[in-house]
Short mmCIF file of C-alpha atoms in Angstrom, two decimals:
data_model
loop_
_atom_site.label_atom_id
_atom_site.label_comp_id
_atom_site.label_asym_id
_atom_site.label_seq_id
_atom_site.Cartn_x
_atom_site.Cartn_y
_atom_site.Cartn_z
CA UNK A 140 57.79 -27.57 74.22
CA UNK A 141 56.46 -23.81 75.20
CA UNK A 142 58.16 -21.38 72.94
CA UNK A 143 58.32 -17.43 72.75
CA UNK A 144 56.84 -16.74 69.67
CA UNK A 145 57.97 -13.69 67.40
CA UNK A 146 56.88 -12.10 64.02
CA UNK A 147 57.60 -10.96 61.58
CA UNK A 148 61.48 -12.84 61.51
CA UNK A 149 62.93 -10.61 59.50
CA UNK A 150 61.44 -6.79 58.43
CA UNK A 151 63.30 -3.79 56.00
CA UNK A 152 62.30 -0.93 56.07
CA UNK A 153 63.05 2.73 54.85
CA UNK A 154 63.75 5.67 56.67
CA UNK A 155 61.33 7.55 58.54
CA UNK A 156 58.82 4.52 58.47
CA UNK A 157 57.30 3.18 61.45
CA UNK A 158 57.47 -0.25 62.05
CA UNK A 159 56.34 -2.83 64.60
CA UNK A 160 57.33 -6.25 66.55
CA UNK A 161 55.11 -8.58 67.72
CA UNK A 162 55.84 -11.29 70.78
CA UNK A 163 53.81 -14.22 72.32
CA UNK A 164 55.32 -14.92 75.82
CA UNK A 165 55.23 -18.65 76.74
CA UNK A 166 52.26 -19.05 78.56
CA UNK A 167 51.67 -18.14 81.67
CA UNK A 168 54.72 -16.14 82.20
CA UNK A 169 54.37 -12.79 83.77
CA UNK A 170 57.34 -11.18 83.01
CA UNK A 171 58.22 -10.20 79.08
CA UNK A 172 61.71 -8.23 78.16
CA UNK A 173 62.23 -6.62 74.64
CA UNK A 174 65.95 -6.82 74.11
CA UNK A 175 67.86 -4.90 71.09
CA UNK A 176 71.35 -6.95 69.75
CA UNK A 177 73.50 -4.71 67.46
CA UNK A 178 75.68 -7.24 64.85
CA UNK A 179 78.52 -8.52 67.07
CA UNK A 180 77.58 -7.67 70.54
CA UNK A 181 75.10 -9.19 73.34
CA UNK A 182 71.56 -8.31 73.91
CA UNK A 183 70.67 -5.23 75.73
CA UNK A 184 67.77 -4.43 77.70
CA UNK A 185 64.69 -2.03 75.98
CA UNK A 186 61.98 -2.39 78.20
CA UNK A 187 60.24 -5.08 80.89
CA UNK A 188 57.04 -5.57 81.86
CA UNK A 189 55.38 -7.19 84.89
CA UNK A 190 51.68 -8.26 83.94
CA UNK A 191 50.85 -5.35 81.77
CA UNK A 192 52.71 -2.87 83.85
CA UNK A 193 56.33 -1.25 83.04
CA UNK A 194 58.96 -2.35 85.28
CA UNK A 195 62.06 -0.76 83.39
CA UNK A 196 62.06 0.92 80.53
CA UNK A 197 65.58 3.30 81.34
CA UNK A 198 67.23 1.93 78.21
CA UNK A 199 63.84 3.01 76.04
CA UNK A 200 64.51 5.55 73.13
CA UNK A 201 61.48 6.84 74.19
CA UNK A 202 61.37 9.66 71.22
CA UNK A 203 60.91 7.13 68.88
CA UNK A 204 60.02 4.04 70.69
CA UNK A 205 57.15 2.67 72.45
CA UNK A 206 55.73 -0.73 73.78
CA UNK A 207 52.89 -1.76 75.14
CA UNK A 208 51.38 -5.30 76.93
CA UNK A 209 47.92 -4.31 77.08
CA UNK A 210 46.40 -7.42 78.48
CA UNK A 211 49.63 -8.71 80.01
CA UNK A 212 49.99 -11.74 77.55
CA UNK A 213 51.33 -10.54 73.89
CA UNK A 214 53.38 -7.35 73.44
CA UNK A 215 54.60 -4.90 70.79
CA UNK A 216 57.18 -2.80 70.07
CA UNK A 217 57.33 0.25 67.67
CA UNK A 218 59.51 2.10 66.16
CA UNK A 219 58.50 5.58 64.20
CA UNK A 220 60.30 6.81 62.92
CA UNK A 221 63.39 4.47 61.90
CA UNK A 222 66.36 5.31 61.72
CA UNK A 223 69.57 4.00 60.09
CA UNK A 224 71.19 3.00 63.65
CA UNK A 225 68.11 0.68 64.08
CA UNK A 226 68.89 -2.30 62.26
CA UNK A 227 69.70 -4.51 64.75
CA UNK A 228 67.94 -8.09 66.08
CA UNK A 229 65.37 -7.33 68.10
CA UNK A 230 64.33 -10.40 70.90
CA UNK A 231 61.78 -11.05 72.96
CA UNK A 232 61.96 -12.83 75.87
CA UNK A 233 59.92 -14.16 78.94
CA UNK A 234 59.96 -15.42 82.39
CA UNK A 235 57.87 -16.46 85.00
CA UNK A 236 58.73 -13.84 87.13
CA UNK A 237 57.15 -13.42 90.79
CA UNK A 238 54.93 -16.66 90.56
CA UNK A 239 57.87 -18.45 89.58
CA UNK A 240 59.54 -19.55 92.58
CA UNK A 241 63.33 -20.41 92.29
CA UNK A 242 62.95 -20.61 88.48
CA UNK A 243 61.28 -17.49 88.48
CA UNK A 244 64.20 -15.14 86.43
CA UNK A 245 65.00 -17.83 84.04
CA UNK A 246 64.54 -16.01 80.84
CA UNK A 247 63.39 -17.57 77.71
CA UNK A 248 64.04 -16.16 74.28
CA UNK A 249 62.18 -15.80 70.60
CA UNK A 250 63.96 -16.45 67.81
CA UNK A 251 64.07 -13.02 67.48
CA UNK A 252 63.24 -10.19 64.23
CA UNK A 253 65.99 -8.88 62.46
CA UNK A 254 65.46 -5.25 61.08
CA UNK A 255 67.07 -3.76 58.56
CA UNK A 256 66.72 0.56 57.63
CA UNK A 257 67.62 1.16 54.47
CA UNK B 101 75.82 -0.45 86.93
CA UNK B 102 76.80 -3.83 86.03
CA UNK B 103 79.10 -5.44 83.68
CA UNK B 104 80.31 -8.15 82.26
CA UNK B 105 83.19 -8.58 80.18
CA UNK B 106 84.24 -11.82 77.72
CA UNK B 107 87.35 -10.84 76.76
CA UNK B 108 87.87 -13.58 74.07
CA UNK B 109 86.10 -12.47 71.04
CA UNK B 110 86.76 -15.80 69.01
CA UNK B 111 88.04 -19.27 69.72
CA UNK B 112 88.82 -21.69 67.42
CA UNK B 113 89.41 -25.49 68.53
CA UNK B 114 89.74 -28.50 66.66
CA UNK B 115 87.12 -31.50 67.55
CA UNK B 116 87.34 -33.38 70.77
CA UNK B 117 89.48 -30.63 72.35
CA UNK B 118 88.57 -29.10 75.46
CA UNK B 119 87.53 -25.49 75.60
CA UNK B 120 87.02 -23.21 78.53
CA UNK B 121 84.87 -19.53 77.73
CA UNK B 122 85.92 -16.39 80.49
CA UNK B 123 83.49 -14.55 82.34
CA UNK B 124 84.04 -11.72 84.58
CA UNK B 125 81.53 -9.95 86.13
CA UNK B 126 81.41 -6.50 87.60
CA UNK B 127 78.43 -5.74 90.60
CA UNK B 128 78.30 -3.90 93.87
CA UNK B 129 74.79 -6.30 94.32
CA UNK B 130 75.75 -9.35 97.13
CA UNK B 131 73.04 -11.33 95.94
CA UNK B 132 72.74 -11.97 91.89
CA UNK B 133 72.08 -14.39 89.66
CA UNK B 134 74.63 -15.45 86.45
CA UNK B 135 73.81 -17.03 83.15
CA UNK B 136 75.13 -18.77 80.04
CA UNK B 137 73.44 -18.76 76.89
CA UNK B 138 73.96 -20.18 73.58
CA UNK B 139 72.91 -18.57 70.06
CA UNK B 140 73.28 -20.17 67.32
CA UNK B 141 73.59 -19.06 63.56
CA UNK B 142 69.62 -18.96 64.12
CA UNK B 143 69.59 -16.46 66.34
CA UNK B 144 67.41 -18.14 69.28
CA UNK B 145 69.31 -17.61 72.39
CA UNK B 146 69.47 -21.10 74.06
CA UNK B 147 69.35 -21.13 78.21
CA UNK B 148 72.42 -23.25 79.30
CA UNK B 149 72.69 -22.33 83.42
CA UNK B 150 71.88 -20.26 85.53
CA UNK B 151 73.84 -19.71 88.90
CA UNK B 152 72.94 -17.48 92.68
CA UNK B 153 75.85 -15.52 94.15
CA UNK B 154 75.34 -17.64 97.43
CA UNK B 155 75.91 -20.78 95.53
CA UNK B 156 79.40 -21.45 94.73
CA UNK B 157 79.72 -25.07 93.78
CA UNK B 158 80.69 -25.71 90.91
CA UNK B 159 77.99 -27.79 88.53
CA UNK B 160 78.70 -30.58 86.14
CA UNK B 161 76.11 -31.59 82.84
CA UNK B 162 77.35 -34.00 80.73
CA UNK B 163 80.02 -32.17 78.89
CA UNK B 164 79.67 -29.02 79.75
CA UNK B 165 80.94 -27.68 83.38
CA UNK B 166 80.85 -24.27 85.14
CA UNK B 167 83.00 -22.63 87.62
CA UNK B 168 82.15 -19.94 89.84
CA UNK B 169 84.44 -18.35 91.94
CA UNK B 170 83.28 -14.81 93.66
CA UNK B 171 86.97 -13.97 94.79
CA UNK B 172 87.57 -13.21 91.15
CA UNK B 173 84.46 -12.38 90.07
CA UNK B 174 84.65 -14.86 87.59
CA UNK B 175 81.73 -17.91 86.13
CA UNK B 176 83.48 -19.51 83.23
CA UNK B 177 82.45 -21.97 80.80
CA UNK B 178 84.40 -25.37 79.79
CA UNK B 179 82.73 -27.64 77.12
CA UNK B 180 85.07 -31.13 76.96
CA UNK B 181 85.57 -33.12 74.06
CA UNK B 182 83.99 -29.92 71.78
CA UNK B 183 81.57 -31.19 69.08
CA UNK B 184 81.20 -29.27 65.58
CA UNK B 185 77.55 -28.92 67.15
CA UNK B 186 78.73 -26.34 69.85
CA UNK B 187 79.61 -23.89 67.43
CA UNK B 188 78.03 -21.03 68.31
CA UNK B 189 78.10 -17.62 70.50
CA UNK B 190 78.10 -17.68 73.71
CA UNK B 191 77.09 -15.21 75.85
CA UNK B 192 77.56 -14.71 80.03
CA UNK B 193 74.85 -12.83 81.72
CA UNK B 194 73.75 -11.14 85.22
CA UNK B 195 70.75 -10.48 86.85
CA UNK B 196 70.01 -8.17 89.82
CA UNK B 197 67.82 -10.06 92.48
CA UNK B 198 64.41 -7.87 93.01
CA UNK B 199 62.57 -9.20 95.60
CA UNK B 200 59.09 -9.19 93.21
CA UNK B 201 60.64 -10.72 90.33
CA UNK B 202 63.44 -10.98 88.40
CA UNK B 203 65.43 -7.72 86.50
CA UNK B 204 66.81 -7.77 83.22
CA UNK B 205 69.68 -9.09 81.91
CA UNK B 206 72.97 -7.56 81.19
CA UNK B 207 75.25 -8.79 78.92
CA UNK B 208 79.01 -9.46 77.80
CA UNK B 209 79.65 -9.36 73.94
CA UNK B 210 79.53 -12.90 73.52
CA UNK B 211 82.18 -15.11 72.50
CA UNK B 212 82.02 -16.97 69.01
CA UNK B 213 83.80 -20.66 69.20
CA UNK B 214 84.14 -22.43 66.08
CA UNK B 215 84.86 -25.94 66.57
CA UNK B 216 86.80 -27.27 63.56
CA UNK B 217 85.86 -30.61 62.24
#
């Protein structure tokens, strides 16, 4: 079975480093969301892409984050520099998006990386 | 903005009891879409459902069952006959309809059941 794929799974770090996430989509699926969980609460929305294009990315500390989907299949996420109020799960997740007909928003999730700033 | 809210933090049920999850969503969006995901102590978030705002049947599969009702804003979750293997967090979810694709999702905080052997 297709799966997001996500590396590293977990990362620590110090403060003031930079740091970066890696995600695979499942093939074929246009759409890719980074999503940041904080310990104890849901998933919330960093950035989407369509193809290799941004489609949101309101939620984006964009002082100290970035991500890109240069070719429109893999994507990463950076952080620099890290801060404390970082560690969190970060998750990756896709969809097929436009092509996808009535399955199209159906969202599909990495296991995730869990960061820790020390 | 949206919102949803599941207002039951933790539940705690002993095997083979019936357990329903809440779900109350918050839009000024007529057409939407509505989700239910499981996480477990892994931290994969596991697609369970997803539901339209123009479809209001209710949907059956195998144990698990899901009730939508717009009047109250409400899509809640009821697992039957709760297995030690549903343990986990469960999240509700909404989604905007955009015409070229599908938005993000937003959230409730999740609700951990622990089902006790």
């Amino acid at each position: 079975e297709a799966e997001v794929a996500q590396s590293p799974r977990y990362k620590i770090t110090e403060k003031s480093q930079a740091v970066a996430f890696w995600c695979d989509p499942i093939s074929g699926h246009a759409t890719l969301y980074w999503y940041r969980q904080i310990l104890g609460q849901g998933p919330e929305l960093l950035v989407q892409f369509q193809d290799e294009s941004v489609v949101d990315d309101s939620q984006l500390p964009k002082d100290r984050f970035s991500a890109e989907r240069l070719k429109g299949v893999d994507s990463t996420l950076k952080i620099q520099p890290a801060e404390l109020g970082d560690s969190a799960m970060y998750l990756c997740a896709s969809s097929l998006g436009h092509q996808g007909g009535g399955a199209k928003n159906i969202q599909y999730f990495g296991a995730g990386t869990r960061l820790s700033v020390l | 903005a949206q919102k949803v809210t599941q207002a039951q933090t933790e539940i705690s049920v002993v095997e083979k009891e019936d357990v329903t999850l809440d779900c109350v969503y918050e839009t000024r969006d007529t057409t939407y879409y509505l989700f239910w995901y499981k996480q477990p102590p892994s931290g994969e978030l596991v697609f369970l459902i997803r539901r339209n705002s123009f479809d209001e049947q209710n949907e059956i599969s195998g144990r698990y069952s899901w009730n939508f009702q717009k009047s109250t804003s409400s899509f809640n979750f009821t697992i039957t006959a709760s297995q030690v293997v549903d343990s986990a967090v469960y999240f509700c979810a909404l989604a905007l309809y955009s015409g070229g694709g599908a938005d993000g999702l937003t959230f409730g905080k999740g609700t951990h059941l622990i089902i006790q052997p």
